[in-house]
mmCIF file of C-alpha atoms and ligand atoms in Angstrom:
data_model
loop_
_atom_site.group_PDB
_atom_site.id
_atom_site.type_symbol
_atom_site.label_atom_id
_atom_site.label_comp_id
_atom_site.label_asym_id
_atom_site.label_seq_id
_atom_site.Cartn_x
_atom_site.Cartn_y
_atom_site.Cartn_z
ATOM 1 C CA MET A 1 7.953 -14.380 14.740
ATOM 2 C CA LYS A 2 4.703 -13.441 16.596
ATOM 3 C CA LEU A 3 3.791 -9.972 15.211
ATOM 4 C CA ALA A 4 1.218 -7.747 16.984
ATOM 5 C CA ALA A 5 -2.573 -8.793 16.488
ATOM 6 C CA ARG A 6 -3.234 -5.536 14.991
ATOM 7 C CA VAL A 7 -1.394 -6.136 11.924
ATOM 8 C CA ASP A 8 -3.658 -9.028 10.784
ATOM 9 C CA ARG A 9 -6.737 -6.846 11.536
ATOM 10 C CA VAL A 10 -5.938 -4.570 8.490
ATOM 11 C CA SER A 11 -4.782 -5.003 4.722
ATOM 12 C CA PRO A 12 -1.866 -3.170 3.056
ATOM 13 C CA SER A 13 -2.990 -0.104 0.976
ATOM 14 C CA LEU A 14 -4.188 -0.977 -2.262
ATOM 15 C CA THR A 15 -3.829 2.156 -4.185
ATOM 16 C CA LEU A 16 -0.137 2.356 -2.866
ATOM 17 C CA ALA A 17 0.551 -1.144 -3.978
ATOM 18 C CA ILE A 18 -0.770 -0.893 -7.364
ATOM 19 C CA SER A 19 0.895 2.372 -8.159
ATOM 20 C CA ALA A 20 4.332 1.378 -6.740
ATOM 21 C CA LYS A 21 3.602 -1.908 -9.228
ATOM 22 C CA ALA A 22 2.740 0.141 -12.397
ATOM 23 C CA LYS A 23 5.673 2.570 -11.576
ATOM 24 C CA ALA A 24 8.221 -0.643 -11.202
ATOM 25 C CA MET A 25 6.828 -2.005 -14.512
ATOM 26 C CA LYS A 26 7.256 1.320 -16.035
ATOM 27 C CA ALA A 27 10.981 1.391 -14.761
ATOM 28 C CA LYS A 28 11.554 -1.678 -16.439
ATOM 29 C CA GLY A 29 10.741 -0.289 -19.535
ATOM 30 C CA ILE A 30 7.140 -1.950 -19.765
ATOM 31 C CA ASP A 31 4.678 0.486 -21.663
ATOM 32 C CA VAL A 32 1.934 0.827 -18.751
ATOM 33 C CA CYS A 33 -1.121 3.182 -18.531
ATOM 34 C CA SER A 34 -1.495 3.958 -15.091
ATOM 35 C CA PHE A 35 -4.906 5.292 -13.655
ATOM 36 C CA SER A 36 -3.992 3.913 -10.299
ATOM 37 C CA ALA A 37 -2.764 6.410 -7.504
ATOM 38 C CA GLY A 38 -4.647 9.799 -7.081
ATOM 39 C CA GLU A 39 -1.321 11.557 -7.823
ATOM 40 C CA PRO A 40 -1.338 14.854 -10.098
ATOM 41 C CA ASP A 41 1.013 14.389 -12.744
ATOM 42 C CA PHE A 42 2.380 18.119 -13.149
ATOM 43 C CA PRO A 43 5.289 19.096 -11.558
ATOM 44 C CA THR A 44 4.957 21.009 -8.124
ATOM 45 C CA PRO A 45 5.010 24.686 -9.170
ATOM 46 C CA LYS A 46 8.246 26.431 -9.604
ATOM 47 C CA HIS A 47 7.711 29.210 -6.898
ATOM 48 C CA ILE A 48 6.712 26.323 -4.212
ATOM 49 C CA CYS A 49 10.281 24.642 -5.102
ATOM 50 C CA GLU A 50 12.073 27.882 -4.953
ATOM 51 C CA ALA A 51 10.694 28.564 -1.523
ATOM 52 C CA ALA A 52 11.752 25.433 -0.077
ATOM 53 C CA LYS A 53 15.181 25.547 -1.724
ATOM 54 C CA THR A 54 15.667 29.225 0.002
ATOM 55 C CA ALA A 55 14.794 27.728 2.980
ATOM 56 C CA LEU A 56 17.224 25.060 2.882
ATOM 57 C CA ASP A 57 19.707 27.933 2.094
ATOM 58 C CA GLU A 58 18.880 29.741 4.925
ATOM 59 C CA GLY A 59 19.308 26.696 7.400
ATOM 60 C CA LYS A 60 15.777 25.736 7.883
ATOM 61 C CA THR A 61 16.956 22.288 8.610
ATOM 62 C CA ARG A 62 16.201 21.793 12.266
ATOM 63 C CA TYR A 63 13.634 20.319 14.488
ATOM 64 C CA GLY A 64 10.662 22.804 14.783
ATOM 65 C CA PRO A 65 7.524 22.398 17.131
ATOM 66 C CA ALA A 66 5.984 19.145 16.593
ATOM 67 C CA VAL A 67 2.627 21.139 15.551
ATOM 68 C CA GLY A 68 4.327 22.967 12.866
ATOM 69 C CA GLU A 69 5.908 26.037 11.965
ATOM 70 C CA PRO A 70 3.929 29.048 13.452
ATOM 71 C CA LYS A 71 4.221 31.000 10.086
ATOM 72 C CA LEU A 72 2.611 27.985 8.376
ATOM 73 C CA ARG A 73 -0.152 27.648 11.189
ATOM 74 C CA GLN A 74 -1.090 31.242 10.742
ATOM 75 C CA ALA A 75 -0.978 31.132 6.831
ATOM 76 C CA ILE A 76 -3.356 27.902 7.305
ATOM 77 C CA ALA A 77 -5.658 29.626 9.730
ATOM 78 C CA ARG A 78 -6.199 32.567 7.119
ATOM 79 C CA LYS A 79 -6.536 30.322 4.468
ATOM 80 C CA LEU A 80 -9.323 28.229 6.308
ATOM 81 C CA ASN A 81 -11.308 31.760 7.296
ATOM 82 C CA ASN A 82 -10.772 33.284 3.869
ATOM 83 C CA ASP A 83 -11.500 30.292 1.702
ATOM 84 C CA ASN A 84 -14.013 28.326 3.718
ATOM 85 C CA ASN A 85 -15.294 30.661 6.262
ATOM 86 C CA LEU A 86 -13.857 28.347 9.145
ATOM 87 C CA ASN A 87 -13.391 30.084 12.391
ATOM 88 C CA TYR A 88 -10.357 28.713 13.762
ATOM 89 C CA THR A 89 -6.981 30.497 14.765
ATOM 90 C CA ALA A 90 -3.428 29.312 14.366
ATOM 91 C CA GLU A 91 -3.676 27.364 17.623
ATOM 92 C CA ASN A 92 -6.439 25.054 16.148
ATOM 93 C CA ILE A 93 -3.883 23.988 13.527
ATOM 94 C CA ILE A 94 -1.702 21.112 13.320
ATOM 95 C CA VAL A 95 0.512 20.606 10.652
ATOM 96 C CA THR A 96 1.058 16.729 9.851
ATOM 97 C CA ASN A 97 2.943 14.361 7.487
ATOM 98 C CA GLY A 98 0.263 14.623 4.585
ATOM 99 C CA GLY A 99 -3.501 14.765 5.128
ATOM 100 C CA LYS A 100 -3.208 10.970 5.754
ATOM 101 C CA TYR A 101 -1.233 11.454 9.073
ATOM 102 C CA SER A 102 -3.706 13.765 10.136
ATOM 103 C CA LEU A 103 -6.298 11.387 10.131
ATOM 104 C CA PHE A 104 -4.318 8.742 11.762
ATOM 105 C CA ASN A 105 -3.235 11.000 14.475
ATOM 106 C CA LEU A 106 -7.030 12.009 15.052
ATOM 107 C CA MET A 107 -8.058 8.135 15.148
ATOM 108 C CA GLN A 108 -5.266 7.629 17.644
ATOM 109 C CA ALA A 109 -6.073 10.491 19.851
ATOM 110 C CA LEU A 110 -10.144 9.883 19.773
ATOM 111 C CA ILE A 111 -11.010 6.066 19.156
ATOM 112 C CA GLU A 112 -10.731 3.368 21.256
ATOM 113 C CA SER A 113 -12.080 -0.118 22.005
ATOM 114 C CA GLY A 114 -15.853 0.452 21.922
ATOM 115 C CA ASP A 115 -16.108 3.407 19.540
ATOM 116 C CA GLU A 116 -18.018 2.939 16.404
ATOM 117 C CA VAL A 117 -17.130 5.234 13.455
ATOM 118 C CA ILE A 118 -19.433 5.788 10.653
ATOM 119 C CA ILE A 119 -18.001 5.585 6.873
ATOM 120 C CA PRO A 120 -20.254 5.807 4.139
ATOM 121 C CA ALA A 121 -19.229 3.473 1.169
ATOM 122 C CA PRO A 122 -17.538 3.792 -1.081
ATOM 123 C CA TYR A 123 -14.924 5.192 1.187
ATOM 124 C CA TRP A 124 -11.187 5.945 0.750
ATOM 125 C CA LEU A 125 -9.643 2.842 1.636
ATOM 126 C CA SER A 126 -7.426 3.867 4.519
ATOM 127 C CA TYR A 127 -10.546 5.201 6.536
ATOM 128 C CA PRO A 128 -11.542 1.705 7.769
ATOM 129 C CA GLU A 129 -8.009 0.390 8.440
ATOM 130 C CA MET A 130 -7.531 3.624 10.551
ATOM 131 C CA VAL A 131 -10.178 3.125 12.543
ATOM 132 C CA LYS A 132 -9.194 -0.689 13.303
ATOM 133 C CA LEU A 133 -5.535 0.616 14.031
ATOM 134 C CA ALA A 134 -7.074 2.400 16.667
ATOM 135 C CA GLN A 135 -9.219 -0.728 18.048
ATOM 136 C CA GLY A 136 -12.388 1.021 17.043
ATOM 137 C CA THR A 137 -15.290 -0.459 14.813
ATOM 138 C CA PRO A 138 -15.865 0.930 11.339
ATOM 139 C CA VAL A 139 -19.562 1.170 10.678
ATOM 140 C CA ILE A 140 -19.913 0.847 6.981
ATOM 141 C CA VAL A 141 -22.957 2.522 5.473
ATOM 142 C CA GLU A 142 -23.722 1.722 1.769
ATOM 143 C CA THR A 143 -24.546 4.526 -0.643
ATOM 144 C CA SER A 144 -25.765 3.705 -3.935
ATOM 145 C CA ALA A 145 -25.246 5.118 -7.962
ATOM 146 C CA ASP A 146 -28.699 5.927 -8.026
ATOM 147 C CA ASN A 147 -28.263 8.600 -4.921
ATOM 148 C CA ASP A 148 -25.090 9.575 -6.567
ATOM 149 C CA TYR A 149 -23.200 7.551 -3.749
ATOM 150 C CA LYS A 150 -24.411 10.296 -1.221
ATOM 151 C CA ILE A 151 -25.055 9.166 2.587
ATOM 152 C CA THR A 152 -28.823 10.613 3.149
ATOM 153 C CA PRO A 153 -29.412 12.322 6.664
ATOM 154 C CA GLU A 154 -31.814 9.412 7.554
ATOM 155 C CA GLN A 155 -28.768 6.820 6.649
ATOM 156 C CA LEU A 156 -26.548 8.625 9.074
ATOM 157 C CA GLU A 157 -29.123 8.944 11.838
ATOM 158 C CA ARG A 158 -30.039 5.126 11.589
ATOM 159 C CA ALA A 159 -26.529 4.320 11.892
ATOM 160 C CA ILE A 160 -25.961 6.256 15.010
ATOM 161 C CA THR A 161 -26.006 4.150 18.523
ATOM 162 C CA PRO A 162 -24.710 5.289 22.095
ATOM 163 C CA GLN A 163 -21.233 4.029 20.765
ATOM 164 C CA THR A 164 -20.740 6.276 17.978
ATOM 165 C CA LYS A 165 -18.075 8.791 18.287
ATOM 166 C CA LEU A 166 -17.357 9.914 14.767
ATOM 167 C CA PHE A 167 -18.544 10.468 11.346
ATOM 168 C CA VAL A 168 -16.251 10.551 8.360
ATOM 169 C CA PHE A 169 -17.183 12.889 5.646
ATOM 170 C CA ASN A 170 -15.564 13.260 2.376
ATOM 171 C CA SER A 171 -16.684 15.666 -0.242
ATOM 172 C CA PRO A 172 -15.493 15.796 -2.821
ATOM 173 C CA SER A 173 -15.004 12.217 -2.569
ATOM 174 C CA ASN A 174 -12.423 9.877 -3.322
ATOM 175 C CA PRO A 175 -13.338 7.237 -5.174
ATOM 176 C CA THR A 176 -16.496 8.532 -6.715
ATOM 177 C CA GLY A 177 -15.715 12.148 -7.318
ATOM 178 C CA THR A 178 -19.401 12.976 -5.797
ATOM 179 C CA VAL A 179 -19.686 16.531 -4.188
ATOM 180 C CA TYR A 180 -22.494 17.204 -1.593
ATOM 181 C CA THR A 181 -24.617 20.315 -2.146
ATOM 182 C CA PRO A 182 -24.473 22.980 0.561
ATOM 183 C CA ALA A 183 -28.146 22.038 1.481
ATOM 184 C CA GLU A 184 -27.140 18.424 1.924
ATOM 185 C CA VAL A 185 -24.042 19.192 3.875
ATOM 186 C CA LYS A 186 -26.384 21.211 6.020
ATOM 187 C CA ALA A 187 -28.769 18.414 6.522
ATOM 188 C CA LEU A 188 -26.111 15.920 7.572
ATOM 189 C CA ALA A 189 -24.876 18.787 10.061
ATOM 190 C CA LYS A 190 -28.298 18.857 11.658
ATOM 191 C CA VAL A 191 -27.974 15.136 12.509
ATOM 192 C CA ILE A 192 -24.373 15.585 13.750
ATOM 193 C CA VAL A 193 -25.292 18.284 16.177
ATOM 194 C CA GLU A 194 -28.916 16.759 17.330
ATOM 195 C CA GLN A 195 -26.996 13.447 18.038
ATOM 196 C CA ASP A 196 -24.273 15.080 19.430
ATOM 197 C CA ILE A 197 -21.202 12.893 17.720
ATOM 198 C CA LEU A 198 -18.197 14.377 16.090
ATOM 199 C CA VAL A 199 -17.226 14.755 12.470
ATOM 200 C CA VAL A 200 -14.024 14.645 10.337
ATOM 201 C CA SER A 201 -14.442 16.479 7.115
ATOM 202 C CA ASP A 202 -11.765 15.412 4.798
ATOM 203 C CA GLU A 203 -11.559 18.433 2.304
ATOM 204 C CA ILE A 204 -8.202 17.138 0.527
ATOM 205 C CA TYR A 205 -10.230 17.532 -3.159
ATOM 206 C CA GLU A 206 -12.090 20.989 -1.977
ATOM 207 C CA LYS A 207 -10.119 22.797 -5.068
ATOM 208 C CA ILE A 208 -10.873 20.307 -7.409
ATOM 209 C CA LEU A 209 -14.751 21.088 -8.180
ATOM 210 C CA TYR A 210 -16.308 21.188 -11.912
ATOM 211 C CA ASP A 211 -19.095 23.200 -13.573
ATOM 212 C CA ASP A 212 -21.056 24.741 -10.763
ATOM 213 C CA ALA A 213 -20.143 22.443 -8.037
ATOM 214 C CA LYS A 214 -19.850 24.304 -4.681
ATOM 215 C CA HIS A 215 -17.988 22.981 -1.893
ATOM 216 C CA LEU A 216 -19.569 23.999 1.811
ATOM 217 C CA SER A 217 -16.977 23.303 4.544
ATOM 218 C CA ILE A 218 -19.154 21.579 7.222
ATOM 219 C CA GLY A 219 -17.576 23.031 10.267
ATOM 220 C CA SER A 220 -18.691 26.797 8.544
ATOM 221 C CA ILE A 221 -22.262 26.314 9.008
ATOM 222 C CA ASP A 222 -22.448 27.646 12.781
ATOM 223 C CA ALA A 223 -20.499 27.451 16.026
ATOM 224 C CA GLU A 224 -22.247 24.134 17.280
ATOM 225 C CA ILE A 225 -21.274 22.014 14.190
ATOM 226 C CA LEU A 226 -17.791 23.718 14.675
ATOM 227 C CA SER A 227 -17.545 22.567 18.074
ATOM 228 C CA ARG A 228 -17.908 18.920 16.880
ATOM 229 C CA THR A 229 -15.497 19.210 13.610
ATOM 230 C CA ILE A 230 -12.182 18.152 12.790
ATOM 231 C CA THR A 231 -11.481 19.494 9.249
ATOM 232 C CA SER A 232 -8.521 17.747 7.273
ATOM 233 C CA ASN A 233 -6.761 19.005 4.273
ATOM 234 C CA GLY A 234 -3.401 19.283 2.462
ATOM 235 C CA PHE A 235 -1.206 20.222 -0.143
ATOM 236 C CA ALA A 236 -0.706 17.001 -2.220
ATOM 237 C CA LYS A 237 -3.827 16.928 -4.590
ATOM 238 C CA SER A 238 -4.380 21.028 -4.884
ATOM 239 C CA HIS A 239 -0.568 22.111 -5.363
ATOM 240 C CA SER A 240 0.810 18.771 -6.749
ATOM 241 C CA MET A 241 2.799 18.269 -3.773
ATOM 242 C CA THR A 242 2.194 14.396 -3.225
ATOM 243 C CA GLY A 243 5.891 13.460 -1.985
ATOM 244 C CA TRP A 244 6.123 16.485 0.299
ATOM 245 C CA ARG A 245 3.887 15.105 2.765
ATOM 246 C CA VAL A 246 2.665 18.305 4.317
ATOM 247 C CA GLY A 247 -1.057 18.249 5.599
ATOM 248 C CA TYR A 248 -3.060 19.610 8.369
ATOM 249 C CA ALA A 249 -6.016 19.242 10.737
ATOM 250 C CA ALA A 250 -8.010 21.924 12.413
ATOM 251 C CA ALA A 251 -9.640 20.937 15.592
ATOM 252 C CA PRO A 252 -11.195 22.431 18.740
ATOM 253 C CA THR A 253 -8.291 22.808 21.359
ATOM 254 C CA GLU A 254 -8.890 19.710 23.568
ATOM 255 C CA ILE A 255 -8.782 17.554 20.388
ATOM 256 C CA LEU A 256 -5.665 19.585 19.269
ATOM 257 C CA LYS A 257 -3.730 19.352 22.076
ATOM 258 C CA ALA A 258 -4.399 15.340 22.082
ATOM 259 C CA MET A 259 -3.122 15.144 18.587
ATOM 260 C CA ALA A 260 -0.239 17.465 19.295
ATOM 261 C CA LYS A 261 0.850 14.908 22.265
ATOM 262 C CA ILE A 262 0.307 11.949 19.931
ATOM 263 C CA GLN A 263 2.516 13.813 17.334
ATOM 264 C CA SER A 264 5.258 14.466 19.791
ATOM 265 C CA HIS A 265 5.925 11.000 20.355
ATOM 266 C CA SER A 266 5.442 9.662 16.523
ATOM 267 C CA THR A 267 6.496 11.851 13.648
ATOM 268 C CA SER A 268 7.516 15.226 15.560
ATOM 269 C CA ASN A 269 7.449 18.145 13.090
ATOM 270 C CA VAL A 270 6.997 17.396 9.160
ATOM 271 C CA CYS A 271 10.123 18.392 7.525
ATOM 272 C CA THR A 272 11.056 22.052 8.137
ATOM 273 C CA PHE A 273 11.969 23.228 4.794
ATOM 274 C CA ALA A 274 8.877 21.232 3.319
ATOM 275 C CA GLN A 275 6.695 23.400 5.324
ATOM 276 C CA TYR A 276 8.303 26.666 3.826
ATOM 277 C CA GLY A 277 7.211 25.488 0.274
ATOM 278 C CA ALA A 278 3.782 24.922 1.915
ATOM 279 C CA ILE A 279 3.630 28.432 3.126
ATOM 280 C CA ALA A 280 4.567 29.889 -0.659
ATOM 281 C CA ALA A 281 1.858 27.593 -1.705
ATOM 282 C CA LEU A 282 -0.835 29.441 0.295
ATOM 283 C CA GLU A 283 0.588 32.935 0.404
ATOM 284 C CA SER A 284 1.408 33.021 -3.813
ATOM 285 C CA SER A 285 -1.162 33.454 -6.355
ATOM 286 C CA GLN A 286 -3.395 30.181 -6.956
ATOM 287 C CA GLU A 287 -3.179 30.406 -10.389
ATOM 288 C CA CYS A 288 -1.489 27.000 -10.387
ATOM 289 C CA VAL A 289 -4.213 25.519 -9.118
ATOM 290 C CA GLN A 290 -6.648 27.000 -11.595
ATOM 291 C CA LYS A 291 -4.264 25.598 -14.436
ATOM 292 C CA MET A 292 -4.230 22.025 -13.143
ATOM 293 C CA LEU A 293 -8.176 22.431 -12.675
ATOM 294 C CA THR A 294 -8.487 23.281 -16.626
ATOM 295 C CA ALA A 295 -6.315 20.099 -17.550
ATOM 296 C CA PHE A 296 -8.557 17.990 -14.896
ATOM 297 C CA ALA A 297 -11.503 19.222 -16.534
ATOM 298 C CA GLN A 298 -10.748 18.224 -19.882
ATOM 299 C CA ARG A 299 -9.559 14.718 -19.044
ATOM 300 C CA ARG A 300 -12.815 14.234 -17.004
ATOM 301 C CA SER A 301 -14.824 15.074 -19.898
ATOM 302 C CA TYR A 302 -13.090 12.712 -22.224
ATOM 303 C CA MET A 303 -12.263 9.733 -20.186
ATOM 304 C CA HIS A 304 -16.146 10.108 -18.970
ATOM 305 C CA GLU A 305 -17.398 9.735 -22.590
ATOM 306 C CA ALA A 306 -15.056 7.320 -23.505
ATOM 307 C CA ILE A 307 -15.650 4.733 -20.364
ATOM 308 C CA ASN A 308 -19.399 4.972 -21.461
ATOM 309 C CA ALA A 309 -18.873 4.480 -24.791
ATOM 310 C CA ILE A 310 -17.377 1.037 -23.964
ATOM 311 C CA PRO A 311 -20.427 -1.658 -23.932
ATOM 312 C CA GLN A 312 -20.653 -3.207 -20.284
ATOM 313 C CA LEU A 313 -18.961 -0.102 -18.570
ATOM 314 C CA SER A 314 -20.984 2.752 -17.002
ATOM 315 C CA CYS A 315 -19.940 5.712 -14.805
ATOM 316 C CA PRO A 316 -21.642 8.748 -13.530
ATOM 317 C CA LYS A 317 -20.024 12.060 -14.295
ATOM 318 C CA PRO A 318 -18.194 13.060 -11.235
ATOM 319 C CA ASP A 319 -18.485 16.627 -10.037
ATOM 320 C CA GLY A 320 -15.027 16.900 -8.166
ATOM 321 C CA ALA A 321 -11.825 15.217 -7.453
ATOM 322 C CA PHE A 322 -10.029 13.367 -10.339
ATOM 323 C CA TYR A 323 -11.373 9.876 -10.118
ATOM 324 C CA LEU A 324 -14.055 8.103 -12.270
ATOM 325 C CA PHE A 325 -15.808 5.066 -10.518
ATOM 326 C CA ALA A 326 -17.192 2.774 -13.139
ATOM 327 C CA ASP A 327 -19.639 -0.141 -12.797
ATOM 328 C CA ILE A 328 -18.099 -3.277 -14.394
ATOM 329 C CA SER A 329 -21.410 -5.375 -13.251
ATOM 330 C CA GLN A 330 -21.899 -6.676 -16.722
ATOM 331 C CA THR A 331 -18.450 -7.920 -17.415
ATOM 332 C CA GLY A 332 -19.467 -10.589 -14.623
ATOM 333 C CA LYS A 333 -16.079 -10.018 -13.170
ATOM 334 C CA LYS A 334 -15.060 -9.426 -9.885
ATOM 335 C CA SER A 335 -13.136 -5.866 -9.386
ATOM 336 C CA LEU A 336 -9.958 -7.706 -8.319
ATOM 337 C CA ASP A 337 -10.106 -10.037 -10.962
ATOM 338 C CA PHE A 338 -10.885 -7.561 -13.652
ATOM 339 C CA CYS A 339 -7.881 -5.300 -12.606
ATOM 340 C CA ASN A 340 -5.238 -8.244 -12.085
ATOM 341 C CA GLU A 341 -6.330 -9.183 -15.797
ATOM 342 C CA LEU A 342 -6.314 -5.761 -17.262
ATOM 343 C CA LEU A 343 -2.918 -5.111 -15.816
ATOM 344 C CA GLU A 344 -1.402 -8.396 -16.999
ATOM 345 C CA THR A 345 -2.847 -8.645 -20.287
ATOM 346 C CA LYS A 346 -3.245 -4.896 -21.123
ATOM 347 C CA GLN A 347 -0.707 -3.271 -18.707
ATOM 348 C CA VAL A 348 -3.605 -0.558 -17.687
ATOM 349 C CA ALA A 349 -3.269 0.142 -13.927
ATOM 350 C CA ALA A 350 -6.726 0.905 -12.135
ATOM 351 C CA ILE A 351 -8.129 0.256 -8.528
ATOM 352 C CA PRO A 352 -10.507 -2.572 -7.860
ATOM 353 C CA GLY A 353 -13.518 -1.206 -5.898
ATOM 354 C CA VAL A 354 -13.405 -3.895 -3.468
ATOM 355 C CA ALA A 355 -10.639 -1.951 -2.059
ATOM 356 C CA PHE A 356 -13.432 0.928 -1.406
ATOM 357 C CA GLY A 357 -16.026 -1.171 -0.206
ATOM 358 C CA MET A 358 -17.882 -1.797 -3.587
ATOM 359 C CA ASP A 359 -16.716 -4.872 -5.732
ATOM 360 C CA ASN A 360 -18.990 -4.124 -8.853
ATOM 361 C CA CYS A 361 -16.923 -1.152 -9.607
ATOM 362 C CA ILE A 362 -13.129 0.005 -10.392
ATOM 363 C CA ARG A 363 -11.749 3.357 -10.021
ATOM 364 C CA PHE A 364 -9.728 5.302 -12.618
ATOM 365 C CA SER A 365 -7.445 8.114 -11.573
ATOM 366 C CA TYR A 366 -7.394 10.555 -14.586
ATOM 367 C CA ALA A 367 -4.671 12.843 -12.709
ATOM 368 C CA THR A 368 -2.532 12.010 -15.789
ATOM 369 C CA ASP A 369 -1.792 12.991 -19.379
ATOM 370 C CA MET A 370 -4.132 12.924 -22.246
ATOM 371 C CA GLU A 371 -1.836 10.600 -24.204
ATOM 372 C CA THR A 372 -1.730 8.101 -21.488
ATOM 373 C CA ILE A 373 -5.772 8.523 -21.116
ATOM 374 C CA LYS A 374 -6.467 7.781 -24.774
ATOM 375 C CA GLU A 375 -4.041 4.981 -25.108
ATOM 376 C CA GLY A 376 -5.361 3.486 -21.650
ATOM 377 C CA ILE A 377 -8.844 3.660 -22.756
ATOM 378 C CA LYS A 378 -8.272 1.773 -26.252
ATOM 379 C CA ARG A 379 -6.817 -1.039 -24.427
ATOM 380 C CA LEU A 380 -9.529 -1.133 -21.629
ATOM 381 C CA ALA A 381 -12.282 -1.311 -24.621
ATOM 382 C CA GLU A 382 -10.125 -4.184 -26.060
ATOM 383 C CA PHE A 383 -9.921 -5.772 -23.011
ATOM 384 C CA VAL A 384 -13.553 -5.805 -22.438
ATOM 385 C CA ALA A 385 -14.308 -6.503 -25.756
ATOM 386 C CA ARG A 386 -12.451 -9.733 -25.436
HETATM 387 N N1 LIG B 401 -5.136 9.153 -1.784
HETATM 388 C C1 LIG B 401 -4.678 8.787 -3.205
HETATM 389 C C2 LIG B 401 -5.351 7.669 -3.837
HETATM 390 O O1 LIG B 401 -6.530 7.060 -2.970
HETATM 391 C C3 LIG B 401 -2.831 8.348 -2.903
HETATM 392 C C4 LIG B 401 -2.765 7.098 -2.462
HETATM 393 C C5 LIG B 401 -3.174 6.773 -1.071
HETATM 394 O O2 LIG B 401 -2.659 7.457 -0.018
HETATM 395 O O3 LIG B 401 -4.213 6.149 -0.842
HETATM 396 O O4 LIG B 401 -5.085 7.382 -4.504
#
């Protein structure tokens, strides 16, 4: 059979593949410590589940508008105004099948053959693949641990060509946990406006911030940058709603209309009663978010220290998200071999940095319980010592 050429241009998602493998091993009774997918281990807060159950009982089981339930779009617009100082109305919002589909849909709406999309590395592994699936060219700009894995305004400016359409910005970042300071965000915004390109700001980890780290939504700086910004977000990480698949994008009207068109021919609306869970997530107390954050903060401190105590491994202390990006250069191993051997010999699952564009590192998600973290680190230390 001859499949479409686009299939050969992309690789399957390693985060999903490795976490599925770890889950399957666990189901077989194998004692796996999984640091693979960024999936909070907490159950979805009860009041959110209750709201979805009530919606089911009330018959919210039918097709809705492809762009999302009006009540949810309004709630999202309110949240973006109040929390992020982003001047959007409900008409600027599209509810999507997870934050992931908001990005995929955007690429389909915006990118075509000949277009370049700038992506700082290390990056979340699906960004370049989404660009390629839209026939565009990902332009990867490497950053380094010395600069906290941040792209500088000079680097961004140098990467821009007449073909550049979009810059992908992700803070707090997956896989490094880096958070850009408000001043750094403003400096990047200046380049974007001066060079007249667009930016998609993936803010899925905005609520997961430690110590004094502050999140500034790039679109909130002024009207000039807002007109060039698409903001992407969702409920998976903040409210432990990974399987619900509810995310959203906020965009200028013209882009929003284009995304709505694509959504009307692809997914249609996101599961109607799930959207009612999302409304409850936004409109109830945010205490549950804070509770999870407190747990993440403890795990981060423990794991950061423990990994740095292992000879040959080192990692910076992240300011946000729930990932540690550890440098394995001193072990002399490539990231894929390291992760495969670690899983086979010690039943510890982590994601090879090569998937994020950095082969000398591996990513650990600490969105898992302390017991797993302690046992996993013990096995990791034994593995490296061997
Ligand atoms: N975004 C999460 C991660 O990086 C979930 C898996 C995925 O969709 O890649 O682990």
